[in-house]
Short mmCIF file of C-alpha atoms in Angstrom, two decimals:
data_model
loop_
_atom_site.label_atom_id
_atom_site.label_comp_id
_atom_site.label_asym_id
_atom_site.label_seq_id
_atom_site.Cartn_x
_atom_site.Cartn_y
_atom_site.Cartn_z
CA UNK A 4 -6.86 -8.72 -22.19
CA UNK A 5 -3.11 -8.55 -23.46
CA UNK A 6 -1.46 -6.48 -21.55
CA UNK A 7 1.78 -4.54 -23.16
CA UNK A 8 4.47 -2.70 -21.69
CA UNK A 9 4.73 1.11 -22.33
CA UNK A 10 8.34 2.51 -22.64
CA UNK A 11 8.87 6.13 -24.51
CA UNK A 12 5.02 6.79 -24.77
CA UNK A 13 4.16 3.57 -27.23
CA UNK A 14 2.90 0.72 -26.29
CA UNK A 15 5.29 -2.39 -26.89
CA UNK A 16 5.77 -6.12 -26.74
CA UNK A 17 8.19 -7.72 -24.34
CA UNK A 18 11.48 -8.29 -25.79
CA UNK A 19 11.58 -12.13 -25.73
CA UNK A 20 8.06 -12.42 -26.91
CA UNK A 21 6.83 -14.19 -24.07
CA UNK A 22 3.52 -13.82 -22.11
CA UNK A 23 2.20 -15.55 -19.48
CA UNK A 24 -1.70 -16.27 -18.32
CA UNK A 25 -3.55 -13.82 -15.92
CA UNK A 26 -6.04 -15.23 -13.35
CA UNK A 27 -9.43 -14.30 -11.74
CA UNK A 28 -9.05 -14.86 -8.39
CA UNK A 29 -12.94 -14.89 -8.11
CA UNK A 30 -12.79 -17.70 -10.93
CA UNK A 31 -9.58 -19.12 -11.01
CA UNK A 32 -10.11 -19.08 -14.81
CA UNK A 33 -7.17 -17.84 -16.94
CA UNK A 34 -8.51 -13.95 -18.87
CA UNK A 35 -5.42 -12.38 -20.05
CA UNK A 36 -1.76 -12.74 -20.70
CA UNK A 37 0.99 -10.67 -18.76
CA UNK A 38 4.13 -9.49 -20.72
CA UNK A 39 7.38 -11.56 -18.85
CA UNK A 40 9.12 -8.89 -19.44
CA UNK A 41 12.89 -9.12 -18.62
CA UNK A 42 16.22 -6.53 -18.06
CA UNK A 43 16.14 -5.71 -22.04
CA UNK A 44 13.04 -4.15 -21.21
CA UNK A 45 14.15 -2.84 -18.35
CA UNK A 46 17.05 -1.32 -20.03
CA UNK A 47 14.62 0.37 -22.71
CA UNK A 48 12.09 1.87 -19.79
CA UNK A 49 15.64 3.48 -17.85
CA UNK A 50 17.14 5.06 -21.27
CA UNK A 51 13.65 6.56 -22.53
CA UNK A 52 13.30 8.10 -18.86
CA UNK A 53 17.00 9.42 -18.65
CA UNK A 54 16.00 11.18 -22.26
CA UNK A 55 13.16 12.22 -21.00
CA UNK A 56 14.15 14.18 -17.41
CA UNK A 57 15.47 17.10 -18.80
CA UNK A 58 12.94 18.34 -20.56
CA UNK A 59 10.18 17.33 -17.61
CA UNK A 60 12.18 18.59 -14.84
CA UNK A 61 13.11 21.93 -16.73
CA UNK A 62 9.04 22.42 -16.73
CA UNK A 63 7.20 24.87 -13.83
CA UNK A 64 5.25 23.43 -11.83
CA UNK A 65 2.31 24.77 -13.03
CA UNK A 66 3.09 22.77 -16.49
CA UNK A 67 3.69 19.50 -14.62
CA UNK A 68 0.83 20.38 -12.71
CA UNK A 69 -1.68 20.46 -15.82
CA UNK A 70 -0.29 17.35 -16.87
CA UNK A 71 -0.74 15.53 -13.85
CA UNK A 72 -4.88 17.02 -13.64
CA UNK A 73 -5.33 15.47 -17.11
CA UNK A 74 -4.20 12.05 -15.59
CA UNK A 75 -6.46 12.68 -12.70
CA UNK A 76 -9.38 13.52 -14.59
CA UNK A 77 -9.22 10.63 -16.84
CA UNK A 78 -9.10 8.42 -14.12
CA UNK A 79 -12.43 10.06 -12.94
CA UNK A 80 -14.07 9.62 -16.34
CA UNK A 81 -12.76 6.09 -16.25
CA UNK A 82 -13.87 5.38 -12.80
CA UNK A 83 -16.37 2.50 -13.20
CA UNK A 84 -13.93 1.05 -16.36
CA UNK A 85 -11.04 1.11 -13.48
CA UNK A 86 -12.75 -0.03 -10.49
CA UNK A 87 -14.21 -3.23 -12.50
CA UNK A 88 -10.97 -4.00 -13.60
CA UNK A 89 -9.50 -3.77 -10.30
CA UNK A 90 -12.29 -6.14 -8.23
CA UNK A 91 -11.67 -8.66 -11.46
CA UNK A 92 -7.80 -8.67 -11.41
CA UNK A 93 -7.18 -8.75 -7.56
CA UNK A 94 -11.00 -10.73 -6.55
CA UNK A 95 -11.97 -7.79 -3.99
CA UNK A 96 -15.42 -6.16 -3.78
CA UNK A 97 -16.70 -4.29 -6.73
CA UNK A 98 -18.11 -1.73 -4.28
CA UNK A 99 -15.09 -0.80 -2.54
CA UNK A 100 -12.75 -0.90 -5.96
CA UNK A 101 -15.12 1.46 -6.74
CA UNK A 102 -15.40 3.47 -3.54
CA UNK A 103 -11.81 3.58 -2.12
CA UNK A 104 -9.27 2.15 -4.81
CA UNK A 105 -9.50 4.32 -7.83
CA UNK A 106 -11.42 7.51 -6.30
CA UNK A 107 -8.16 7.45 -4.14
CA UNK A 108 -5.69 6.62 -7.25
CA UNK A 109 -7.60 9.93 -9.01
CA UNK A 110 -6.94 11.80 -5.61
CA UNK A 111 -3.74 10.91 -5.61
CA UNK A 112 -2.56 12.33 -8.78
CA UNK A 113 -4.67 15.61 -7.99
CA UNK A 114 -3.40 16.03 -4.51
CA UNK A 115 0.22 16.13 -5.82
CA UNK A 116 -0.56 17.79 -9.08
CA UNK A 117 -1.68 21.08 -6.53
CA UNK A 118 1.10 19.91 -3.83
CA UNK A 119 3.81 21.25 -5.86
CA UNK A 120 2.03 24.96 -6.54
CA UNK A 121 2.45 25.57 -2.98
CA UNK A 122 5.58 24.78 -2.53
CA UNK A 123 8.28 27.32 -0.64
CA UNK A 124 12.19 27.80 -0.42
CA UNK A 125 14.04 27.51 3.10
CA UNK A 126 15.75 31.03 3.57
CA UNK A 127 18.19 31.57 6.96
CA UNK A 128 19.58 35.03 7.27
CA UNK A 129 22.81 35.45 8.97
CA UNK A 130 22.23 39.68 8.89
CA UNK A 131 24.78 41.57 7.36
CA UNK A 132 27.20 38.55 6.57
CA UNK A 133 24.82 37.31 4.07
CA UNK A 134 22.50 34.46 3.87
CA UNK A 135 21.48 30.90 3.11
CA UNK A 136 18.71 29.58 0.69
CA UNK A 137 17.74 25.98 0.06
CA UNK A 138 16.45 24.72 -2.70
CA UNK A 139 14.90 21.20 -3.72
CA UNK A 140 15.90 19.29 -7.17
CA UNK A 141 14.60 16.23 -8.69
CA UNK A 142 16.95 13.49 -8.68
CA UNK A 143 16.42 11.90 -12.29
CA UNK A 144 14.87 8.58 -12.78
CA UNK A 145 13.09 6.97 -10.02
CA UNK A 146 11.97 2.93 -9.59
CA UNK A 147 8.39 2.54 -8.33
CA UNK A 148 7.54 -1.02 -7.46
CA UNK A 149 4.00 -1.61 -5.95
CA UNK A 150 2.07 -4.45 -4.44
CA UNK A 151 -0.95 -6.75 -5.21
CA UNK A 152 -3.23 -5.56 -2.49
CA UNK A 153 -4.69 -1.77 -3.59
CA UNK A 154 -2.84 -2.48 -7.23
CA UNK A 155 -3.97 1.20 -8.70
CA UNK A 156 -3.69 2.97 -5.17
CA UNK A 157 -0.60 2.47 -4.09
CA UNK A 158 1.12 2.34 -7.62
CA UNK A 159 0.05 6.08 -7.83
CA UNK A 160 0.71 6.58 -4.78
CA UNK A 161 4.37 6.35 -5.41
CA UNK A 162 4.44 7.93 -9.04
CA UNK A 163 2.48 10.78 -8.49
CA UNK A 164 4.71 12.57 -6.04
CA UNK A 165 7.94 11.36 -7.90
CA UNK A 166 6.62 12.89 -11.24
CA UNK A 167 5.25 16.30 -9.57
CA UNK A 168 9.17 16.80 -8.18
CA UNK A 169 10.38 16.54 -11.62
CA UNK A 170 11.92 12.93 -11.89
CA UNK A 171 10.95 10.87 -14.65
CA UNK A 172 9.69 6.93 -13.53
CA UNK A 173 9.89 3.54 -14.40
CA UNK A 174 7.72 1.62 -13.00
CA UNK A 175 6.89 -2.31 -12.10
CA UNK A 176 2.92 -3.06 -10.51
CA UNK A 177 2.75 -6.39 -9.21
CA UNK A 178 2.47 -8.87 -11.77
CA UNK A 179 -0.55 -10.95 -9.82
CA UNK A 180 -2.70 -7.72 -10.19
CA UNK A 181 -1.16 -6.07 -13.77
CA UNK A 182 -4.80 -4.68 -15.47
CA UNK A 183 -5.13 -1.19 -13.80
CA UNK A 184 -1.78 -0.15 -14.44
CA UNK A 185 -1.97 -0.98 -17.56
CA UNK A 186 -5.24 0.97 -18.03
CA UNK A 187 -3.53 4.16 -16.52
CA UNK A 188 -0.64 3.71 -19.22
CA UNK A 189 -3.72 4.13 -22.18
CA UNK A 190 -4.93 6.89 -20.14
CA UNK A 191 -1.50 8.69 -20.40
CA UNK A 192 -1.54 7.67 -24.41
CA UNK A 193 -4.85 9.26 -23.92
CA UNK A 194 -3.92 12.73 -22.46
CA UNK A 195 -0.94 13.04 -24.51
CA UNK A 196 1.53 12.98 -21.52
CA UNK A 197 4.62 13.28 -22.48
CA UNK A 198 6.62 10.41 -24.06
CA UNK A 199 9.04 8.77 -21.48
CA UNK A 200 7.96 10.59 -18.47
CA UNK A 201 6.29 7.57 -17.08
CA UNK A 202 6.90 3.98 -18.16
CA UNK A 203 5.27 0.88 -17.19
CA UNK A 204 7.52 -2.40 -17.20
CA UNK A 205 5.24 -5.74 -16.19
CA UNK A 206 7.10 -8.63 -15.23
CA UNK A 207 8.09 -10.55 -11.98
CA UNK A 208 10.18 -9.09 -9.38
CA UNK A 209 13.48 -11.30 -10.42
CA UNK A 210 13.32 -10.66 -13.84
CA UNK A 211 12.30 -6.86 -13.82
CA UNK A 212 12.42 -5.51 -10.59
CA UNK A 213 15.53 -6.90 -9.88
CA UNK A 214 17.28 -5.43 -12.66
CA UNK A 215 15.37 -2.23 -11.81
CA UNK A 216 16.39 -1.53 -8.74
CA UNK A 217 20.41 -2.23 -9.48
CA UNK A 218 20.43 -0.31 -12.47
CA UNK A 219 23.19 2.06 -12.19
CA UNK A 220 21.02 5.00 -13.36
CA UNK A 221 18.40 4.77 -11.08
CA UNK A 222 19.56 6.88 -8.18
CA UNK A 223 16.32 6.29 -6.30
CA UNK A 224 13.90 3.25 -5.09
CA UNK A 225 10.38 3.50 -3.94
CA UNK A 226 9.23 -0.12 -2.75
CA UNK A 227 6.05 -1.56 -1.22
CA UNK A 228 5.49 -4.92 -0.55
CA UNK A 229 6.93 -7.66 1.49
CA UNK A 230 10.11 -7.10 3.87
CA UNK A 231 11.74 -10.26 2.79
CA UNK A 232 11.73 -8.34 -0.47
CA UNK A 233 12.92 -5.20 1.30
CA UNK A 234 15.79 -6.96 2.52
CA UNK A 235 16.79 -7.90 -0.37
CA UNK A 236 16.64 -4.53 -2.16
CA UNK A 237 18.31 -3.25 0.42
CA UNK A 238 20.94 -5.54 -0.19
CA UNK A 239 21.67 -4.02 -4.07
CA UNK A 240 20.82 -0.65 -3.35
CA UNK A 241 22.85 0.12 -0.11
CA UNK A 242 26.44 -0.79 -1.88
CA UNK A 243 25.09 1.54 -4.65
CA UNK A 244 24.37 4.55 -2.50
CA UNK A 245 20.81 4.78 -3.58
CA UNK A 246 18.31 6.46 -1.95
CA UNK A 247 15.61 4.33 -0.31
CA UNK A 248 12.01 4.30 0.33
CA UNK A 249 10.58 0.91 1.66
CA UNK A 250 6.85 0.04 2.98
CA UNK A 251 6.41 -3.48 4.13
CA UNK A 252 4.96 -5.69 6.31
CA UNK A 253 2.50 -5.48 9.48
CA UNK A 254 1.90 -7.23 12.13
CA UNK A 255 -0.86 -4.62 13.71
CA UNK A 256 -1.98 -4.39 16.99
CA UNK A 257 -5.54 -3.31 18.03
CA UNK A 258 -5.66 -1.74 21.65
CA UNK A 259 -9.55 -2.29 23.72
CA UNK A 260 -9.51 -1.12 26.68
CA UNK A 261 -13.22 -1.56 28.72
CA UNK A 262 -14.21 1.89 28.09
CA UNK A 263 -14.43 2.05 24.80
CA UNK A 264 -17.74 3.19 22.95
CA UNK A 265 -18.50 -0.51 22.43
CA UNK A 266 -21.12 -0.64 19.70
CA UNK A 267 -18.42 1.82 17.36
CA UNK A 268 -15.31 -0.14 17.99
CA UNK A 269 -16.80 -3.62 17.30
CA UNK A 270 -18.67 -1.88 13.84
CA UNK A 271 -14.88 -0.76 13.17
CA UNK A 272 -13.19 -3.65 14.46
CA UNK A 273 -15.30 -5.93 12.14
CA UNK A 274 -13.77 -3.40 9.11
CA UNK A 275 -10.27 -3.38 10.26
CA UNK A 276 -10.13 -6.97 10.62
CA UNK A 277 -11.61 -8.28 7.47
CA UNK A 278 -11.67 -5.43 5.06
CA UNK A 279 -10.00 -6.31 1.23
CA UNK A 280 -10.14 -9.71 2.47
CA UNK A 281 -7.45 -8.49 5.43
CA UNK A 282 -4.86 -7.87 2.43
CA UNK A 283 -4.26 -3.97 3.78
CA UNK A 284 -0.53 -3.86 5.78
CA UNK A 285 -3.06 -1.38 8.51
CA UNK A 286 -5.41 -4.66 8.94
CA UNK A 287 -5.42 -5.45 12.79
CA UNK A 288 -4.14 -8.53 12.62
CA UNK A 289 -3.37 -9.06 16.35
CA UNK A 290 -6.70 -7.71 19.05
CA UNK A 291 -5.66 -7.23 22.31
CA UNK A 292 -8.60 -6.65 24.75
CA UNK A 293 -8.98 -5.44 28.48
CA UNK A 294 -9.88 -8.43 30.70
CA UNK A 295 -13.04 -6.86 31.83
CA UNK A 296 -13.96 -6.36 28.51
CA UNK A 297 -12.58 -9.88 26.49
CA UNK A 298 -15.39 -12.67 26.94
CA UNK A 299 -18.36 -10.13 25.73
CA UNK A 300 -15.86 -8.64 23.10
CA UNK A 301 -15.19 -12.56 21.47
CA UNK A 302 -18.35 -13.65 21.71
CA UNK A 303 -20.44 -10.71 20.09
CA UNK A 304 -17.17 -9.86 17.51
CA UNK A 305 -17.36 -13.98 16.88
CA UNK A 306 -21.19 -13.50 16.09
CA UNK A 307 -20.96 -10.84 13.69
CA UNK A 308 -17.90 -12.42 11.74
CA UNK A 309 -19.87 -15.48 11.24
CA UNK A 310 -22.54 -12.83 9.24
CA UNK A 311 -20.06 -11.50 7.10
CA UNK A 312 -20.79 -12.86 3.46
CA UNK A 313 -18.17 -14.15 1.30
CA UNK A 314 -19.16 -14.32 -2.41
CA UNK A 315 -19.14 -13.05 -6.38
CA UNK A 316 -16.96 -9.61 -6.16
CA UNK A 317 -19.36 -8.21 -8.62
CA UNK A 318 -22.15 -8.81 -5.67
CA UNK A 319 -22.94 -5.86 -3.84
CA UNK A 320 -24.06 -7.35 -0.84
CA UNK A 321 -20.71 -9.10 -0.73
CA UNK A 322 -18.58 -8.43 2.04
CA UNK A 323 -15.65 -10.80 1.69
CA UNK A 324 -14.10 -11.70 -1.53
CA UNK A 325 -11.61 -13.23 -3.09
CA UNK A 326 -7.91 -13.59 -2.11
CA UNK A 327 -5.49 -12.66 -4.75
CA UNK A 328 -4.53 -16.02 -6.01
CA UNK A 329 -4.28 -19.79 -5.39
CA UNK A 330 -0.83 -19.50 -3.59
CA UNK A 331 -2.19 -17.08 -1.30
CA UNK A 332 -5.03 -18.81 -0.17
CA UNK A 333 -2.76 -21.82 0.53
CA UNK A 334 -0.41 -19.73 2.58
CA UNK A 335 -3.47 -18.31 4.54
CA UNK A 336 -4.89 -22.25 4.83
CA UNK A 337 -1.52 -23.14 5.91
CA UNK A 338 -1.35 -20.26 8.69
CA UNK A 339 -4.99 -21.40 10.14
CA UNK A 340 -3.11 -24.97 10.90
CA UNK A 341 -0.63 -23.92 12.24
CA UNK A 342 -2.31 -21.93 14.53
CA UNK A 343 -4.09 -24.66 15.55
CA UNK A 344 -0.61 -26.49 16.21
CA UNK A 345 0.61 -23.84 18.19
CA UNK A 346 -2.61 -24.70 20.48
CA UNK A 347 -5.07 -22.30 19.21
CA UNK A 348 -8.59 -22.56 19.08
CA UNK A 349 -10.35 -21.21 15.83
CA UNK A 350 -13.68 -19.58 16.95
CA UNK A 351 -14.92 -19.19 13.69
CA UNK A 352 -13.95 -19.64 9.80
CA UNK A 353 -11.06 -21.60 9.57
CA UNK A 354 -11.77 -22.73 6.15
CA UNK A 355 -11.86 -22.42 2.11
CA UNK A 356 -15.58 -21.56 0.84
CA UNK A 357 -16.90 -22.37 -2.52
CA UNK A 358 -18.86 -19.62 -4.13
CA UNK A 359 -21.92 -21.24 -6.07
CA UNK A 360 -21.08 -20.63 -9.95
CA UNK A 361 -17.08 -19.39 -8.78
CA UNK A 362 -16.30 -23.09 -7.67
CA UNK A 363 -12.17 -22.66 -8.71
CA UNK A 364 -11.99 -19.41 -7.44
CA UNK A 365 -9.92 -18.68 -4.32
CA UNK A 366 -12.00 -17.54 -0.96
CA UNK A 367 -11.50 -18.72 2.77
CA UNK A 368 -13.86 -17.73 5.73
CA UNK A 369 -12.96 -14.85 7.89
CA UNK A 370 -11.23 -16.64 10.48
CA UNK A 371 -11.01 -15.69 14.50
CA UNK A 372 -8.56 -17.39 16.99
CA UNK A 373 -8.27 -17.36 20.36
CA UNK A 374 -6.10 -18.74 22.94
CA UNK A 375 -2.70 -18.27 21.26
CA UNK A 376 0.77 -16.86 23.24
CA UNK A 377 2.10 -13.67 21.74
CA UNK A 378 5.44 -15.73 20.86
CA UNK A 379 3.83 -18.30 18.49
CA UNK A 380 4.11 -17.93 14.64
CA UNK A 381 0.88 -17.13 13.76
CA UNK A 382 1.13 -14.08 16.14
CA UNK A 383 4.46 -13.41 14.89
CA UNK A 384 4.76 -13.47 11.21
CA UNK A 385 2.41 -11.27 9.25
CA UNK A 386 -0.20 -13.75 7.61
CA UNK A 387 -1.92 -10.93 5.00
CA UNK A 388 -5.31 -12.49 5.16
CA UNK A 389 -9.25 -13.22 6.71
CA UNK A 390 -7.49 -14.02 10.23
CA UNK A 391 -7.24 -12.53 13.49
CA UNK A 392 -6.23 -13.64 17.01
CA UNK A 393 -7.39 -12.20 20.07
CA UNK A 394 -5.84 -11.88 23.12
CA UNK A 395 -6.42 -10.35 26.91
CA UNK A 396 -4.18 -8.29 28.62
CA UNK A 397 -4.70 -6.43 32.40
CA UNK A 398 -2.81 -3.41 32.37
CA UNK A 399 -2.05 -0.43 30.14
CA UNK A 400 1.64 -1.78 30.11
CA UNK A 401 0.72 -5.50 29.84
CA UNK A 402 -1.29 -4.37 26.77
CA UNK A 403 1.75 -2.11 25.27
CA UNK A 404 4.35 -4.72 26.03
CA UNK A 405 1.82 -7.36 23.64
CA UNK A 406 1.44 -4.61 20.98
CA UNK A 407 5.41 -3.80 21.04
CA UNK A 408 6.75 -7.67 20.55
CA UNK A 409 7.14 -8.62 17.45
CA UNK A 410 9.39 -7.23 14.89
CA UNK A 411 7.21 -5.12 12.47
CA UNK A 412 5.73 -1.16 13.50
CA UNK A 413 3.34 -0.17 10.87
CA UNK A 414 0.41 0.76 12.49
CA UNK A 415 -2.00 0.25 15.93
CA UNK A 416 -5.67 1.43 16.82
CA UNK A 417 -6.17 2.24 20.58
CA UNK A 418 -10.13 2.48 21.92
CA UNK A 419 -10.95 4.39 24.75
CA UNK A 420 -12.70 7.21 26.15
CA UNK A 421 -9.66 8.11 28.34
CA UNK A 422 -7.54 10.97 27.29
CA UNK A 423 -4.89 10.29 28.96
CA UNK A 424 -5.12 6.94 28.46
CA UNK A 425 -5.26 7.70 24.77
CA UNK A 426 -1.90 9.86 24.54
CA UNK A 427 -0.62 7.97 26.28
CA UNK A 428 -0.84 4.50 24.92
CA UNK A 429 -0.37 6.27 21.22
CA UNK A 430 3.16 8.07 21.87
CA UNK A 431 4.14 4.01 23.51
CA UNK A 432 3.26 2.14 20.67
CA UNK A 433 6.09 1.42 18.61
CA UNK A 434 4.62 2.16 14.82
CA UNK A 435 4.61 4.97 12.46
CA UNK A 436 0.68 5.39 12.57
CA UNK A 437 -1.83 5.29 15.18
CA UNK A 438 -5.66 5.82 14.86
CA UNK A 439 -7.45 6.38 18.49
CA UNK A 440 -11.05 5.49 18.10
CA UNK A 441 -11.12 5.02 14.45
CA UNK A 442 -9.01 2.95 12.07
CA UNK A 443 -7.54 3.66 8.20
CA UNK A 444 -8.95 7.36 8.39
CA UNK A 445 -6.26 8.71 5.44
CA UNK A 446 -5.25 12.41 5.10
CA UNK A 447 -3.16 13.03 2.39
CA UNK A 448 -0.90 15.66 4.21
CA UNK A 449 0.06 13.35 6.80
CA UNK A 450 3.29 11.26 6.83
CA UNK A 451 2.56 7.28 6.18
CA UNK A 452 5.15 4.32 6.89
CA UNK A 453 6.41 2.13 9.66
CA UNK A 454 9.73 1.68 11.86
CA UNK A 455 11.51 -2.00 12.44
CA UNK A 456 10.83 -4.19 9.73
CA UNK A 457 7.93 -1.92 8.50
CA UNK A 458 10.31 -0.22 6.28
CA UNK A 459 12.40 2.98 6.20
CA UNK A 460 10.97 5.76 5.02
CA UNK A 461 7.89 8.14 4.95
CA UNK A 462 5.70 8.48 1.80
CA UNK A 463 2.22 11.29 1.49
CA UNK A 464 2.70 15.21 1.67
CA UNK A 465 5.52 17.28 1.52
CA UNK A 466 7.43 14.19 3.14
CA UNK A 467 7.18 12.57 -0.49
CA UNK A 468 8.19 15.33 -2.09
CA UNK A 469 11.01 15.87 0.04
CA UNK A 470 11.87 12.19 -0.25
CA UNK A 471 11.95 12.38 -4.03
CA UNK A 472 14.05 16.16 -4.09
CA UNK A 473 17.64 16.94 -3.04
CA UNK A 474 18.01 19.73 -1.13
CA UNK A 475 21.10 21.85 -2.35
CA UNK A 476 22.06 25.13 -0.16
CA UNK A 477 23.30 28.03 -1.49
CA UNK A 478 25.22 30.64 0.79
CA UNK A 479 25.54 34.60 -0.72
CA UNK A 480 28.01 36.81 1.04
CA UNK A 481 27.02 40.46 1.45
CA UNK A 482 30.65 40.89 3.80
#
């Protein structure tokens, strides 16, 4: 597959010409080129979006709305196209690509597409001295720059909302997982969306995302991925007075306490741990267990990991698949040793696997560690793969004071059958999200981000709408 950029509704060549290979993380084999695209591009995407805004944001909503459902049903007919794509390009399981990445990437056009219908004005009176009214604008051209890890998801995640408030987009998917998002750009050649709107620059983040984001013209940024890369677009865009939307990492806790409804929270626990080969920022990367309850938790959760079957993506009794690419799984590798530096003892995993037929491709054994201090790296730094540690703790604040100390607040999962307990614990947690007897339940109403070094920020419902709108007042006098 050779994958093109599309600026101003055509599909077009990098600038400079140049290309470079795509890989299979299930394989390791090179099956497509990438544009290496560059700020010429760049420059292109930004003017054919400024042209572009004033005709898009002068529509109703209804009209953007009927765009948008074209997108979204497209993506439907598309589905097992998409989700094949998807498991190829970033190595995960076929099933859930097919079950959770694009049905969600559909539902996320939809939701927004019918988001904006509803829709209401703020109005304060102030009785017979008149009154205010509020209303929302789009801002103009927006940057949307998505991750590797749920490549289609997430990268309409952030350009549905902006397009159903009326900005126009450019936007840059992660270069290690490019396919889908250039699949969604022939299903908007498909639907006849209108030229401009929506523009898809590939490239690396130094050569296009860079440029991107310090563009003078793009008044807004919309950013998830790594928060060394946050950092640094904060850097560019703060001076500049743009407006800022950044998801990053996770370091997540997961809560036991003894009373849990055991059989449930070790099924879940199992899924939260290792699901997309632990390459979701919600993973719980970090389980904290109730003394009473530790020694039976490790050794039944240790049983079941080693059960878990790594193999072909493609496989549908797979459970474990590939990680993204070669550098990643050397980074995870790298993160197992050290662990066991730091004095850790690996329980299970711990290692690469070979995949009869796949020998080159890129897999490593869901790995569990025990005996670790809270203040060691590898419970410290957020490792985005098959590997958690597990720790005890005594009390309800013993437990909070290990879920609160390290630097990132994306999300936690508390288990027990106490209510109080449960409120409790949830409002102490320092994160944006918490899930109390369940993990990664999504509802597309609900505000979604982090505090700390999780980012800045709230994207889903009306809180990405609002993020993506002005809000002007307007005060009439009836004095």
């Amino acid at each position: 597959m050779r994958i093109q950029n599309y600026i101003n509704g055509q599909f077009v060549a990098p600038a400079n010409g140049r290309y470079f290979d795509n890989v299979a993380p299930a394989s390791g084999e090179v099956y497509g080129t990438i544009p290496e695209s560059g700020s010429e591009d760049v420059n292109r995407a930004i003017e054919a979006a400024k042209k572009a805004f004033p005709l898009w944001s002068a529509l109703t909503a209804t009209q953007r709305s009927t765009h948008m459902l074209r997108v979204a049903q497209r993506i439907e007919e598309r589905l097992d196209e998409l989700a094949a794509a998807e498991s190829k390009d970033n190595g995960k399981p076929l099933k859930l690509a097919t079950r959770v990445d694009i049905p969600r990437a559909r539902d996320n056009f939809a939701f927004y597409a019918t988001a904006i219908l509803h829709e209401a004005s703020e109005t304060h009176d102030m009785g017979a001295q008149g009154f205010n009214y509020t209303l929302r604008r789009p801002i103009g051209v927006v940057a949307c720059i998505s991750p590797w890890n749920l490549p289609l998801y997430l990268f309409t995640w952030k350009i549905a909302p902006a397009l159903a408030a009326g900005n126009t987009v450019v936007a840059k998917p992660s270069e290690v997982t490019p396919a889908t998002a250039y699949l969604l750009s022939q299903i908007l050649d498909e639907v006849g969306f209108p030229a401009g709107v929506l523009n898809i620059v590939h490239g690396t983040g130094p050569a296009v995302g860079e440029p991107l984001v310090s563009h003078p013209e793009v008044p807004v940024i919309s950013f998830t991925g790594g928060t060394a890369t946050g950092a640094r677009i904060s850097q560019i865009a703060a001076p500049m007075f743009k407006k800022l939307s950044l998801e990053l990492g996770g370091k997540n806790p997961n809560l036991i306490f003894a009373d849990c409804d055991f059989e449930k929270m070790l099924r879940t626990t199992l899924q939260s741990s290792f699901a997309n080969q632990g390459q979701i920022c919600l993973c719980g990367s970090r389980i904290l267990v109730e003394r009473p309850l530790y020694d039976r938790f490790v050794a039944e959760f240790v049983q079941r990991v080693k059960t878990l079957q790594v193999g072909r993506p493609e496989d549908p009794a797979t459970q474990v698949g590939a990680v993204v690419s070669k550098d990643h799984q050397a980074k995870i590798l790298h993160y197992i040793q050290l662990a066991q530096e730091e004095g850790g003892t690996v329980q299970c995993g711990g290692h690469a696997v070979q995949v009869e037929g796949l020998e080159g491709g890129f897999y490593v054994a869901p790995t569990v560690i025990t005996g670790l201090s809270m203040h060691c790296r590898t419970n410290q730094e957020e490792i985005f793969g098959p590997v958690v540690t597990i720790q005890a703790f005594d009390t309800v604040e013993e437990g909070l004071s290990l879920a609160n100390a390290t630097k990132y607040g994306l999300a936690a999962t508390v288990w027990t059958q106490n209510l109080r307990r449960a409120h409790h614990v949830a409002s102490e947690v320092h994160c944006g999200i918490v899930w109390v007897n369940n993990w990664l339940v999504r509802d597309l109403r609900t505000p979604f981000g982090g505090v700390k070094a999780s980012g800045i920020g709230r994207e889903g419902g009306f809180e990405a709408l609002r993020f993506f709108t002005e809000p002007k007042n307007i005060y009439i006098d009836l004095g």
